[in-house]
Coordinates of N, CA, C and O in Angstrom, one line a residue:
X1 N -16.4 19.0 -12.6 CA -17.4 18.8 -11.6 C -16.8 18.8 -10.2 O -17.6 18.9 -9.3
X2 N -15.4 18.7 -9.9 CA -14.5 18.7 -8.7 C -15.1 20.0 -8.0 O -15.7 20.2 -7.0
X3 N -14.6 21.2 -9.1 CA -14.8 22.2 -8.5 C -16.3 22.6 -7.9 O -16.4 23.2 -6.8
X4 N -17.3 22.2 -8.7 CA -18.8 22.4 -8.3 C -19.1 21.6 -7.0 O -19.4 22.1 -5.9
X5 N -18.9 20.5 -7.1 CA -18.6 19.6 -5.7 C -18.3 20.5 -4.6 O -18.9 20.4 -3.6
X6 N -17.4 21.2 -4.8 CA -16.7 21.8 -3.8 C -17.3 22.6 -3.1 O -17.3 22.6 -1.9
X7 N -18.0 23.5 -3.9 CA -18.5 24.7 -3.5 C -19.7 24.3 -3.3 O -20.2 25.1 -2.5
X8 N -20.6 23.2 -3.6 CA -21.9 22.6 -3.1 C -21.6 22.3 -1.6 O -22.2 22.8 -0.7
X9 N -20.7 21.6 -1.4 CA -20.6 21.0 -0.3 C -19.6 22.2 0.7 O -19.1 21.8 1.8
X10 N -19.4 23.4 0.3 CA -19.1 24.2 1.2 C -17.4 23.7 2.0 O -17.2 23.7 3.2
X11 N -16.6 23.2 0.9 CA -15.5 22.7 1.3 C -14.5 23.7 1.7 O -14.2 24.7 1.0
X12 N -13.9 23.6 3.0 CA -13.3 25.1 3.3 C -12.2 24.7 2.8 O -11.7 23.6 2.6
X13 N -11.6 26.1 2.7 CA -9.9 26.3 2.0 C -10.1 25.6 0.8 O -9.0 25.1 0.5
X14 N -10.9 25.5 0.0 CA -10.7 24.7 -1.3 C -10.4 25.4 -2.2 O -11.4 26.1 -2.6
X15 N -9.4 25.6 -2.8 CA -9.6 26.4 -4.6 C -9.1 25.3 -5.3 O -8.7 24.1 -5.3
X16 N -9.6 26.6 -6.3 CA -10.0 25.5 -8.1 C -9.0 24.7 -8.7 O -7.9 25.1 -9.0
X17 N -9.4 23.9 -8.9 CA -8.6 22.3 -9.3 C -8.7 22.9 -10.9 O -9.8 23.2 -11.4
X18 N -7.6 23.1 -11.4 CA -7.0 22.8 -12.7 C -7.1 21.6 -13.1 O -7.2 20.6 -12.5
X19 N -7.2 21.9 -14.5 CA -7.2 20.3 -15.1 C -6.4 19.6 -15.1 O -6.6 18.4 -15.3
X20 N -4.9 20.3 -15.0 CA -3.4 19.6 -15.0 C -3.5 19.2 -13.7 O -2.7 18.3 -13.4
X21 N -4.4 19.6 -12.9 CA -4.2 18.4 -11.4 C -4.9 17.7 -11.5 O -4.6 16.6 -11.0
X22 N -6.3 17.8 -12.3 CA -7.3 16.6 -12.1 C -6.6 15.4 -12.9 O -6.8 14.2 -12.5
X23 N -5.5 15.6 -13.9 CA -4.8 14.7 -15.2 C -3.8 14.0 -13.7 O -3.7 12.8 -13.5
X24 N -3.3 14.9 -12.9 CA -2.1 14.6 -11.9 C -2.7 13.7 -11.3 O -2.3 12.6 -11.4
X25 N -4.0 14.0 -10.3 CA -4.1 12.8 -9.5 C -5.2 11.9 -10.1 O -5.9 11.5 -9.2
X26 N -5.6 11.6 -11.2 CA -6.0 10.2 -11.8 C -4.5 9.4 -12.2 O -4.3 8.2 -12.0
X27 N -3.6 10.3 -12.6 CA -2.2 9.5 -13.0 C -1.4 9.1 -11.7 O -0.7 8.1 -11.8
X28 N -1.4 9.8 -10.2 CA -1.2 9.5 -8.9 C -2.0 8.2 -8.4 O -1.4 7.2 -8.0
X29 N -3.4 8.1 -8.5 CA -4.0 6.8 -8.2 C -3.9 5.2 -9.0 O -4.1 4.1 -8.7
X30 N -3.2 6.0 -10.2 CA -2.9 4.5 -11.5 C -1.4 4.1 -10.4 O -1.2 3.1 -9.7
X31 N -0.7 5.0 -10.5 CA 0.6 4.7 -9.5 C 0.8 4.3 -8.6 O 1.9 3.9 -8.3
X32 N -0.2 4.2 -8.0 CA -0.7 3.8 -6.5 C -1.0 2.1 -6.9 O -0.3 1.2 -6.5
X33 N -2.3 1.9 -8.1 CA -2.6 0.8 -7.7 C -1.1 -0.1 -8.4 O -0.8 -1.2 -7.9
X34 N -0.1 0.6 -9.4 CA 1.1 -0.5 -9.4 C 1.6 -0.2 -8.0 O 0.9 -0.8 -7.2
X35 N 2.6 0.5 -7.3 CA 3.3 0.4 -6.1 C 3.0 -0.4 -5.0 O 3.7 -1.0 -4.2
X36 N 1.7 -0.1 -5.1 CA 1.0 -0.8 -3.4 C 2.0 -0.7 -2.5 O 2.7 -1.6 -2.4
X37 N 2.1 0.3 -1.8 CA 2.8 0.5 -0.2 C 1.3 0.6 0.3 O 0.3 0.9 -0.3
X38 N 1.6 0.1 1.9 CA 0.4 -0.1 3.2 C -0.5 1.0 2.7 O -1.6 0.8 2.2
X39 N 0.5 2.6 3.1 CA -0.6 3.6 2.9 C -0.1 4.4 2.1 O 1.1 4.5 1.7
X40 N -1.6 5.4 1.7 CA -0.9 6.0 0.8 C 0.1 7.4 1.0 O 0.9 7.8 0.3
X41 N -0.4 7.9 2.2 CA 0.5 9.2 2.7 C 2.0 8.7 2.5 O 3.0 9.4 2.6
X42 N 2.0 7.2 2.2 CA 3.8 7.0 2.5 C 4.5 7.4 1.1 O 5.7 7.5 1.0
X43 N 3.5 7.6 0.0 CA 4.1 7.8 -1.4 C 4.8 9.4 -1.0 O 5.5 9.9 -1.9
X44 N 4.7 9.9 -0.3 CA 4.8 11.4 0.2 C 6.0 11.7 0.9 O 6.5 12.9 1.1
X45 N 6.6 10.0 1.6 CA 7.5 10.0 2.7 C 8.8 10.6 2.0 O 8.9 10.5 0.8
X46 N 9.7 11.2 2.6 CA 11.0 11.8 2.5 C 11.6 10.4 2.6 O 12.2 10.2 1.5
X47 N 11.6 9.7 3.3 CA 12.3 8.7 3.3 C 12.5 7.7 2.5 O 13.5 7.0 2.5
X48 N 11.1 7.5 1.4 CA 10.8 6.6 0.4 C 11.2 7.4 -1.3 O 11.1 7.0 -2.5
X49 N 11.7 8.5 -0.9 CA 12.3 8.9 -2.2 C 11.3 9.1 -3.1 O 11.9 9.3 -4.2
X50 N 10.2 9.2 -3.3 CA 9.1 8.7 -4.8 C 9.3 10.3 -5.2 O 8.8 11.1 -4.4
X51 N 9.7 10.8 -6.2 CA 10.0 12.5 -6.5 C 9.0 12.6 -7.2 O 8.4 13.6 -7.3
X52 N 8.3 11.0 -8.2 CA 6.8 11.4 -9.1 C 5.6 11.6 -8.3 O 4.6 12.0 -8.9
X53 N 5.5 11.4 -7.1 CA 4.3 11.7 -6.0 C 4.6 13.1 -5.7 O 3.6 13.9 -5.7
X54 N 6.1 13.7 -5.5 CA 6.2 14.9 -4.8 C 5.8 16.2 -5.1 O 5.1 17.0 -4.5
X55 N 6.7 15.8 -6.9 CA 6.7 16.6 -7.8 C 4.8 17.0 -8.8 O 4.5 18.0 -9.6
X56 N 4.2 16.0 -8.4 CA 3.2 16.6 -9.2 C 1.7 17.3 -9.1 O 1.0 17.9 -9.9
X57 N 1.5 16.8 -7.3 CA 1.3 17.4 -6.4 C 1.4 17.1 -4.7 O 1.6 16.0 -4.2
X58 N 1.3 18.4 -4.0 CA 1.8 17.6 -2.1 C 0.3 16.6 -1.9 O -0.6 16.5 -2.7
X59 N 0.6 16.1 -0.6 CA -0.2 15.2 -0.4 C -1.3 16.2 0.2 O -2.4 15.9 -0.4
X60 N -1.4 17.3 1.1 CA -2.2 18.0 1.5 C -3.3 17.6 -0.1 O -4.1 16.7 -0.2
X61 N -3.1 18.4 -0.8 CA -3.7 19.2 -2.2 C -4.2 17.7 -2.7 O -5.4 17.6 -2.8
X62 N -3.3 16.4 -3.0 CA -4.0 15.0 -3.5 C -5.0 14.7 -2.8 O -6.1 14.5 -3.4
X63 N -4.9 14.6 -1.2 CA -6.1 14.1 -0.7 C -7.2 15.0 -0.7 O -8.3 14.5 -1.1
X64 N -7.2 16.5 -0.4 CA -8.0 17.4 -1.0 C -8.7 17.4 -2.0 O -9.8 18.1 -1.9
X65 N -8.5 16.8 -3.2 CA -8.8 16.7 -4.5 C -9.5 15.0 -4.5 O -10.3 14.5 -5.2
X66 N -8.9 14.7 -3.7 CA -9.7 12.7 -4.0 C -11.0 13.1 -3.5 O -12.0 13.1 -4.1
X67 N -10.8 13.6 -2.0 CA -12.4 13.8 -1.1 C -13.1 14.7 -1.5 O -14.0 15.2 -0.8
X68 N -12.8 15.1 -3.1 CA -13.9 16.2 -4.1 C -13.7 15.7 -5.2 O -13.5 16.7 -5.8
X69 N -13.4 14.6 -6.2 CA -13.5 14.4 -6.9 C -14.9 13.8 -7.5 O -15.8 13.0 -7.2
X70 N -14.7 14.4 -8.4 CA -16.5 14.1 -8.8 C -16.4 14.4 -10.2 O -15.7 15.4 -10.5
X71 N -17.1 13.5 -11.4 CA -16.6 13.3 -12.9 C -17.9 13.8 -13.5 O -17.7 14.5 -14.5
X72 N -19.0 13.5 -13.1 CA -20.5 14.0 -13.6 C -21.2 14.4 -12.0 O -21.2 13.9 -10.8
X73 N -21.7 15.7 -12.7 CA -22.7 16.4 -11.6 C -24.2 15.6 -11.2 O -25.2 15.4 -11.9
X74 N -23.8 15.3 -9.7 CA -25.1 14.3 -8.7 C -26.2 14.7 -9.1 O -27.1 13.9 -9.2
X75 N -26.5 16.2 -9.6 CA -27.9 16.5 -9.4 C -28.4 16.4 -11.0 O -29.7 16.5 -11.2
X76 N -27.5 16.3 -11.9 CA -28.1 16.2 -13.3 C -28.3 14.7 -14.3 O -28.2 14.5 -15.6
X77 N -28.6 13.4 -12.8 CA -28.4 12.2 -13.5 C -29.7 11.8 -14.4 O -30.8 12.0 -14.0
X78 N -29.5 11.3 -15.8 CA -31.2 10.5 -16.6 C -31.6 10.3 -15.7 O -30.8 10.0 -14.8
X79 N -32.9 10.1 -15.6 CA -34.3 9.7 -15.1 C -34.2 8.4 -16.0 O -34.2 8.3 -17.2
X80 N -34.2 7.4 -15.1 CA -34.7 5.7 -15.7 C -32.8 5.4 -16.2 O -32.4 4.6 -17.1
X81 N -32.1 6.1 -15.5 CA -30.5 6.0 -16.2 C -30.2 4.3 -15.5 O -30.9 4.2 -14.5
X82 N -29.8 3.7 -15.6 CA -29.9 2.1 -14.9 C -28.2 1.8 -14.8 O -27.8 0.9 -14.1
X83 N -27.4 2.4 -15.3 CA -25.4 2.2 -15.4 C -25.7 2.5 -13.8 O -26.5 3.3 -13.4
X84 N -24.9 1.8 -13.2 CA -24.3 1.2 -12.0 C -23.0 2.1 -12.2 O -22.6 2.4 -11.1
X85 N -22.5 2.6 -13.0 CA -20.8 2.9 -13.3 C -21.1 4.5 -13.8 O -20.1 5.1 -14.1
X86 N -22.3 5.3 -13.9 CA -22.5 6.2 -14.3 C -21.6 7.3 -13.9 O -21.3 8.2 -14.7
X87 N -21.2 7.3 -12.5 CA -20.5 8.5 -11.9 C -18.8 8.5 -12.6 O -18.1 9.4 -12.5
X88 N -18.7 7.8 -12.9 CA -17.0 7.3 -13.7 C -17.1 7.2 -15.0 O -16.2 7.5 -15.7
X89 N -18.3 6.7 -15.5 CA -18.1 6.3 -17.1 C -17.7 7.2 -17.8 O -17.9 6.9 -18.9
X90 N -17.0 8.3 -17.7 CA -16.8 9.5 -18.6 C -15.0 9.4 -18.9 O -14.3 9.6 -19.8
X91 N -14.8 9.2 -17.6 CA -13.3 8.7 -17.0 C -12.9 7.2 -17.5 O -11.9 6.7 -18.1
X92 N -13.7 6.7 -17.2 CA -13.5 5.3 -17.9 C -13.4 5.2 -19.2 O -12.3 4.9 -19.8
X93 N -14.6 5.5 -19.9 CA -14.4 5.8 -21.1 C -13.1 6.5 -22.0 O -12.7 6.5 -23.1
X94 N -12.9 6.9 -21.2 CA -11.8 8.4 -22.1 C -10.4 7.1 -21.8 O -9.7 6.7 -22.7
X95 N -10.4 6.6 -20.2 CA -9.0 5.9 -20.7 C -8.7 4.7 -21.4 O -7.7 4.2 -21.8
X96 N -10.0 4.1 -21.4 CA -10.5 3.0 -22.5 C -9.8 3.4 -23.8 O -9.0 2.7 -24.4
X97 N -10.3 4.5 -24.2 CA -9.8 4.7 -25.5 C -8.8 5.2 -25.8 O -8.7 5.2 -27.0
X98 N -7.9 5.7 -25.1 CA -7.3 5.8 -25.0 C -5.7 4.3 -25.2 O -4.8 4.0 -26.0
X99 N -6.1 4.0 -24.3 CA -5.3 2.6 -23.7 C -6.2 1.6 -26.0 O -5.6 0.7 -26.6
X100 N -7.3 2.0 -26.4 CA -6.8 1.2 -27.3 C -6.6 1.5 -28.3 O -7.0 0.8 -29.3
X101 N -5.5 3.1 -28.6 CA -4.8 3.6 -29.4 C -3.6 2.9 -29.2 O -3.2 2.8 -30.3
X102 N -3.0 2.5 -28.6 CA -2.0 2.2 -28.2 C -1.6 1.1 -28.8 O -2.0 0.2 -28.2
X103 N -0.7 0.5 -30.0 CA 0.2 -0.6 -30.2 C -0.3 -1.3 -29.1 O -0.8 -1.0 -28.0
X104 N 0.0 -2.4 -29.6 CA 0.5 -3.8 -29.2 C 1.4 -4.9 -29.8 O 1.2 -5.2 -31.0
X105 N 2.3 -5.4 -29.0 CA 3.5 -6.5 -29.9 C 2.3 -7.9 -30.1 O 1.2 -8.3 -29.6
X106 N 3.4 -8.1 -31.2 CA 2.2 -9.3 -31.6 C 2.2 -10.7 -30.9 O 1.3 -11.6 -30.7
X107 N 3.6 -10.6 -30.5 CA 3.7 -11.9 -29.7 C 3.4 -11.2 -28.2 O 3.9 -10.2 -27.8
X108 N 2.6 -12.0 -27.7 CA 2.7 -11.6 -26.6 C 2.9 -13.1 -25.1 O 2.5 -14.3 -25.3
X109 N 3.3 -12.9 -24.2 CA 3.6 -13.6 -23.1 C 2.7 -13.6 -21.8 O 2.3 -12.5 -21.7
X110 N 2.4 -14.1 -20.9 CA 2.0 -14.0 -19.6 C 2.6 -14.9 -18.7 O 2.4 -16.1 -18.9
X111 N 3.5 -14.5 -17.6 CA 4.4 -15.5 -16.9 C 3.4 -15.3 -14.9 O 3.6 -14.5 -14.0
X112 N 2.9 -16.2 -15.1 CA 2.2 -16.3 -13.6 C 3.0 -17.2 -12.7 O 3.4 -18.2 -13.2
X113 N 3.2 -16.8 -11.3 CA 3.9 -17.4 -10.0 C 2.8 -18.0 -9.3 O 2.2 -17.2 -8.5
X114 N 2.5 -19.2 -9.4 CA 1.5 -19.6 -8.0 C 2.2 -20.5 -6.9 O 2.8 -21.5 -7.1
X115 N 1.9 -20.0 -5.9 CA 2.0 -20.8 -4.6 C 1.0 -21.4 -4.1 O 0.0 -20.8 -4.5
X116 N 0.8 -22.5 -3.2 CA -0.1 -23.1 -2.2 C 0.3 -22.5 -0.8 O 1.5 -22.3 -0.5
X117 N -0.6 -22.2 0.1 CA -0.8 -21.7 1.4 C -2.0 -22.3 1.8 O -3.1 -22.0 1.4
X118 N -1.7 -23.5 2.8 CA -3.0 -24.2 3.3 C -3.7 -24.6 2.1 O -4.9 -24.3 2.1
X119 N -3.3 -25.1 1.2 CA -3.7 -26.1 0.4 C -4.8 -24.9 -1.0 O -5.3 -25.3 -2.0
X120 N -4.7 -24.0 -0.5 CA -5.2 -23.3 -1.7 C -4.1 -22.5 -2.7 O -3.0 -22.3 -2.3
X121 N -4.5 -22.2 -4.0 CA -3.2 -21.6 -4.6 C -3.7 -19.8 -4.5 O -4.9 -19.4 -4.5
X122 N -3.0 -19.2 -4.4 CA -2.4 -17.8 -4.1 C -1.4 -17.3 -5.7 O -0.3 -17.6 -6.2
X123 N -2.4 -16.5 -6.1 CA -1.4 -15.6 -7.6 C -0.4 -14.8 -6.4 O -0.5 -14.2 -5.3
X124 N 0.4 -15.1 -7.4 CA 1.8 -14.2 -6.2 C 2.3 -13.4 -7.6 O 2.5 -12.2 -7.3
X125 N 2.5 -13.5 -8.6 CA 3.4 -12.5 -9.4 C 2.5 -12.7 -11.0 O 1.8 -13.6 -11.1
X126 N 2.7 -11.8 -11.8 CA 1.8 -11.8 -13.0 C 2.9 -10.8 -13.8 O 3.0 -9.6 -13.3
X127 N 3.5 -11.2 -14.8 CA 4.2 -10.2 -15.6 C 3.8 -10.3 -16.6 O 3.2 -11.4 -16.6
X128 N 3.7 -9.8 -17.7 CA 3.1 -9.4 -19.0 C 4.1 -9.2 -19.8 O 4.8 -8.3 -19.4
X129 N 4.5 -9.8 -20.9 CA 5.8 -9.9 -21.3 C 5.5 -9.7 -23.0 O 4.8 -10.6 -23.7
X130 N 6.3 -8.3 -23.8 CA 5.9 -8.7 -25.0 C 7.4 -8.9 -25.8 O 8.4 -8.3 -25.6
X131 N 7.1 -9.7 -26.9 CA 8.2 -9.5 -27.9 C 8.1 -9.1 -29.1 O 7.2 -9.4 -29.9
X132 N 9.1 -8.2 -29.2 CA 9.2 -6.8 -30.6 C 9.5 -8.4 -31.6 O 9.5 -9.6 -31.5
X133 N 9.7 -6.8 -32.8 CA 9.9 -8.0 -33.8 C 11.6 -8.6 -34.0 O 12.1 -9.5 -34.5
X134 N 11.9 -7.7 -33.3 CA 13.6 -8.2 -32.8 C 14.0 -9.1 -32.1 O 15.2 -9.2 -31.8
X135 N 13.0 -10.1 -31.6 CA 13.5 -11.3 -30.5 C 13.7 -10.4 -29.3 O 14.5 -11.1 -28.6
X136 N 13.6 -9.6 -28.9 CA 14.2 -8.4 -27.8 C 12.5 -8.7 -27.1 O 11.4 -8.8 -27.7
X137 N 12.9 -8.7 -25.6 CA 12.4 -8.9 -24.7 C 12.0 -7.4 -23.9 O 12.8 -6.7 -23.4
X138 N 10.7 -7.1 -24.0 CA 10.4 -6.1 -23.6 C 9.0 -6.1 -22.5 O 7.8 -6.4 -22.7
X139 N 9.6 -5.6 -21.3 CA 8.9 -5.7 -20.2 C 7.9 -4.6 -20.0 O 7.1 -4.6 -19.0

C-alpha cells in the first residue's frame, strides 16, 4: 500500500519500496524505540557509529518511506468498520504472532529502578531478566 500511497498522492522522486525495505524500516523504528537518542536523523550520524541504521537503509530513503507508509488502502475501509487500530492491524497482527512463536524461559524476572523527583516516583530502568535452565543469567 506504500507504493499506491505514493503515486495517489503524487510523491515526487519516489520509487517502489521493496518489501526488504518495508521489513528494514519497521525493524529501523523497533530500534529506535529501544535506543532513544533526541532525534532520529542522529541514528544516521557518522559520528554515532550505528552501521545497523546505515547499512539497511540512508536516512534520505527511511524518511521517504515513513511519510508513505501505509499498511491498508484509505479508500477500501468496511462500511460500519468501528477498529480505531484499523490502519496497522495487519502489521500488528503479523508481529503479534510472531513475537508468540517465540520461546520463553520459564523463570522469568523483572528488575525495576524507581526514583522520587518532587515527591512523585519516576520508572527510571526496567530490565527483563530470564533464567535458562542452567542457572545462567540471560539478558
Amino acid at each position: 500500500m506504500t507504493n499506491m500511497y505514493a503515486l495517489q498522492n503524487a510523491t515526487s522522486s519516489f520509487r517502489y519500496a521493496s518489501p526488504e525495505e518495508i521489513k528494514a524500516l519497521v525493524g529501523l523504528h523497533l530500534a529506535v524505540g529501544v535506543m532513544k537518542l533526541p532525534r532520529v536523523r542522529m541514528y544516521w550520524d557518522s559520528t554515532m557509529d550505528i552501521g545497523l541504521f546505515r547499512d539497511a537503509l540512508s536516512r534520505d530513503r527511511f524518511f521517504q518511506l515513513r511519510s508513505n507508509l501505509h499498511i491498508v488502502n484509505n479508500l477500501e475501509r468496511p462500511a460500519g468498520d468501528k477498529d480505531v487500530f484499523y490502519k496497522v492491524r495487519p502489521l500488528y497482527d503479523s508481529i503479534r504472532k510472531r513475537c508468540l512463536e517465540l520461546s520463553l524461559d520459564e523463570n522469568l524476572c523483572i528488575d525495576e529502578q524507581v526514583k522520587y523527583f518532587d515527591n512523585r516516583p519516576v520508572l527510571l530502568a526496567s530490565n527483563f531478566v530470564g533464567v535458562g535452565d542452567t542457572d545462567e543469567v540471560v539478558r
